[in-house]
C-alpha atoms as a printed R data frame, in Angstrom:
    type eleno elety resid chain resno       x       y       z
1   ATOM     1    CA   MET     A     1   3.120  17.976  13.112
2   ATOM     2    CA   ALA     A     2   2.029  21.340  14.390
3   ATOM     3    CA   GLY     A     3  -1.461  22.195  15.487
4   ATOM     4    CA   ALA     A     4  -4.098  20.726  17.744
5   ATOM     5    CA   ILE     A     5  -3.676  17.239  19.116
6   ATOM     6    CA   LYS     A     6  -6.514  14.788  18.707
7   ATOM     7    CA   LYS     A     7  -8.092  13.442  21.880
8   ATOM     8    CA   ALA     A     8  -9.657  10.340  20.258
9   ATOM     9    CA   THR     A     9 -10.092   8.757  16.844
10  ATOM    10    CA   GLY     A    10 -13.686   7.759  17.513
11  ATOM    11    CA   LEU     A    11 -12.818   4.296  16.192
12  ATOM    12    CA   THR     A    12 -12.884   1.373  18.610
13  ATOM    13    CA   GLY     A    13  -9.441  -0.094  19.146
14  ATOM    14    CA   LEU     A    14  -7.599   2.622  17.227
15  ATOM    15    CA   ALA     A    15  -5.632   4.887  19.546
16  ATOM    16    CA   VAL     A    16  -4.477   8.396  18.667
17  ATOM    17    CA   ASN     A    17  -0.932   8.495  17.318
18  ATOM    18    CA   ALA     A    18   1.109  11.174  19.103
19  ATOM    19    CA   ASN     A    19   3.319  11.844  16.067
20  ATOM    20    CA   PRO     A    20   1.488  10.676  12.922
21  ATOM    21    CA   HIS     A    21   3.457  12.897  10.540
22  ATOM    22    CA   HIS     A    22   6.751  11.252  11.537
23  ATOM    23    CA   THR     A    23   5.260   7.744  11.627
24  ATOM    24    CA   LEU     A    24   3.782   8.046   8.132
25  ATOM    25    CA   GLY     A    25   7.025   9.493   6.765
26  ATOM    26    CA   ILE     A    26   9.005   6.545   8.117
27  ATOM    27    CA   LEU     A    27   6.499   3.987   6.779
28  ATOM    28    CA   TYR     A    28   6.303   5.587   3.325
29  ATOM    29    CA   GLY     A    29  10.115   5.592   3.140
30  ATOM    30    CA   LYS     A    30  10.291   1.901   4.061
31  ATOM    31    CA   ILE     A    31   7.653   1.022   1.464
32  ATOM    32    CA   LEU     A    32   9.503   2.941  -1.263
33  ATOM    33    CA   ARG     A    33  12.817   1.266  -0.375
34  ATOM    34    CA   THR     A    34  11.146  -2.149  -0.531
35  ATOM    35    CA   LEU     A    35   9.598  -1.323  -3.913
36  ATOM    36    CA   GLN     A    36  13.028  -0.313  -5.260
37  ATOM    37    CA   LYS     A    37  14.073  -3.975  -4.958
38  ATOM    38    CA   MET     A    38  11.416  -5.000  -7.507
39  ATOM    39    CA   PRO     A    39  11.762  -4.737 -11.294
40  ATOM    40    CA   GLU     A    40  10.673  -1.360 -12.647
41  ATOM    41    CA   THR     A    41   8.224  -3.116 -14.959
42  ATOM    42    CA   ALA     A    42   6.382  -4.914 -12.148
43  ATOM    43    CA   ALA     A    43   2.786  -3.663 -12.060
44  ATOM    44    CA   TYR     A    44   2.629  -3.826  -8.255
45  ATOM    45    CA   ARG     A    45   5.729  -1.637  -7.985
46  ATOM    46    CA   LYS     A    46   4.544   0.934 -10.532
47  ATOM    47    CA   TYR     A    47   1.111   1.517  -9.053
48  ATOM    48    CA   THR     A    48   2.060   1.234  -5.389
49  ATOM    49    CA   GLU     A    49   5.004   3.585  -5.913
50  ATOM    50    CA   GLN     A    50   2.692   6.102  -7.571
51  ATOM    51    CA   ILE     A    51   0.235   6.071  -4.658
52  ATOM    52    CA   ILE     A    52   2.930   6.204  -1.957
53  ATOM    53    CA   CYS     A    53   4.787   9.032  -3.710
54  ATOM    54    CA   GLU     A    54   1.564  11.043  -3.966
55  ATOM    55    CA   ARG     A    55   0.840  10.488  -0.263
56  ATOM    56    CA   ALA     A    56   4.428  11.334   0.727
57  ATOM    57    CA   GLN     A    57   4.151  14.572  -1.257
58  ATOM    58    CA   VAL     A    58   0.951  15.489   0.610
59  ATOM    59    CA   LEU     A    59   2.741  14.725   3.862
60  ATOM    60    CA   LYS     A    60   5.578  17.118   2.920
61  ATOM    61    CA   GLN     A    61   3.184  19.893   1.907
62  ATOM    62    CA   CYS     A    62   0.827  19.718   4.902
63  ATOM    63    CA   SER     A    63   1.855  20.738   8.378
64  ATOM    64    CA   ASN     A    64  -1.147  19.456  10.353
65  ATOM    65    CA   TYR     A    65  -2.981  16.176  10.469
66  ATOM    66    CA   GLN     A    66  -6.328  17.643   9.354
67  ATOM    67    CA   ASP     A    67  -4.829  18.770   6.035
68  ATOM    68    CA   VAL     A    68  -3.140  15.398   5.522
69  ATOM    69    CA   GLU     A    69  -6.438  13.585   6.112
70  ATOM    70    CA   LYS     A    70  -8.338  15.951   3.811
71  ATOM    71    CA   ASN     A    71  -5.829  15.843   0.944
72  ATOM    72    CA   ILE     A    72  -5.240  12.085   0.980
73  ATOM    73    CA   GLY     A    73  -8.930  11.375   1.526
74  ATOM    74    CA   CYS     A    74  -8.602   7.830   2.859
75  ATOM    75    CA   GLY     A    75  -9.515   8.247   6.516
76  ATOM    76    CA   GLN     A    76  -7.889   9.558   9.636
77  ATOM    77    CA   VAL     A    77  -4.093   9.655   9.949
78  ATOM    78    CA   GLU     A    78  -4.246   6.673  12.283
79  ATOM    79    CA   GLU     A    79  -6.073   4.734   9.564
80  ATOM    80    CA   LEU     A    80  -3.450   5.863   7.040
81  ATOM    81    CA   ILE     A    81  -0.785   4.474   9.368
82  ATOM    82    CA   VAL     A    82  -2.569   1.097   9.519
83  ATOM    83    CA   GLN     A    83  -2.873   1.132   5.712
84  ATOM    84    CA   ALA     A    84   0.849   1.920   5.352
85  ATOM    85    CA   GLU     A    85   1.830  -0.829   7.811
86  ATOM    86    CA   ASN     A    86  -0.277  -3.331   5.861
87  ATOM    87    CA   GLU     A    87   1.182  -2.150   2.542
88  ATOM    88    CA   LEU     A    88   4.716  -2.548   3.894
89  ATOM    89    CA   MET     A    89   3.958  -6.126   4.971
90  ATOM    90    CA   LEU     A    90   2.460  -6.876   1.546
91  ATOM    91    CA   ALA     A    91   5.400  -5.314  -0.322
92  ATOM    92    CA   ARG     A    92   7.829  -7.485   1.651
93  ATOM    93    CA   LYS     A    93   5.744 -10.583   0.859
94  ATOM    94    CA   MET     A    94   5.662  -9.628  -2.827
95  ATOM    95    CA   LEU     A    95   9.486  -9.673  -2.819
96  ATOM    96    CA   THR     A    96   9.285 -13.291  -1.680
97  ATOM    97    CA   TRP     A    97   6.462 -14.281  -4.030
98  ATOM    98    CA   LYS     A    98   7.928 -12.551  -7.128
99  ATOM    99    CA   PRO     A    99   4.664 -12.424  -9.097
100 ATOM   100    CA   TRP     A   100   6.453 -10.648 -11.967
101 ATOM   101    CA   GLU     A   101   8.402 -13.812 -12.830
102 ATOM   102    CA   PRO     A   102   7.038 -16.194 -15.482
103 ATOM   103    CA   LEU     A   103   4.998 -19.216 -14.407
104 ATOM   104    CA   LEU     A   104   6.921 -22.410 -13.728
105 ATOM   105    CA   ARG     A   105   4.570 -24.343 -16.009
106 ATOM   106    CA   GLU     A   106   1.696 -23.517 -18.320
107 ATOM   107    CA   PRO     A   107  -1.638 -22.858 -16.588
108 ATOM   108    CA   PRO     A   108  -4.468 -25.360 -17.113
109 ATOM   109    CA   PRO     A   109  -6.842 -24.614 -20.012
110 ATOM   110    CA   ASN     A   110  -9.405 -21.899 -19.173
111 ATOM   111    CA   GLN     A   111  -7.483 -20.960 -16.014
112 ATOM   112    CA   TRP     A   112  -7.996 -17.247 -16.706
113 ATOM   113    CA   THR     A   113 -11.541 -17.290 -18.100
114 ATOM   114    CA   TRP     A   114 -14.661 -16.335 -16.188
115 ATOM   115    CA   PRO     A   115 -17.186 -17.748 -15.705
116 ATOM   116    CA   PRO     A   116 -15.467 -21.126 -15.707
117 ATOM   117    CA   ALA     A   117 -16.300 -23.426 -18.582
118 ATOM   118    CA   GLN     A   118 -18.949 -26.007 -17.664
119 ATOM   119    CA   PRO     A   119 -18.114 -29.643 -18.405
120 ATOM   120    CA   ASN     A   120 -20.254 -31.279 -21.089
121 ATOM   121    CA   LYS     A   121 -23.015 -33.445 -19.630
C-alpha cells in the first residue's frame, strides 16, 4: 500500500498494521474460499460473499489506506482487519454448524413467534 504510514490508530489496544492492504487481501481470500464450501443457496454465503466481494473490489481499486477506509466506510483498516478475522472465524464455524440443513425434528409450537405466547391462567 503506497502512501503515508500511520503512526497510531487512536484506538486503545489496536496497533497500526504495517501492511494492511496485503493482510486484508489474504483474509478476504480465505473468507471467500471458506464460503465456497457452503451451498450456493445458503443465505449466510450469499450475503457474506456479496459484502466481501465488494470490499475486495475496493481493495483492488484503492492504492492507499485512506481511500480504502473512506470507500468501505466501516472504520480504520485495522478495524477492517479485526472484522475480517472475526468473519473468517464465523464462516469456519458455520461450516461446522450447517444452519442451511433442515432441522432434525420439528420445532416446538410458537418457537418462531414473538412475543412468546403467554400461558392461560
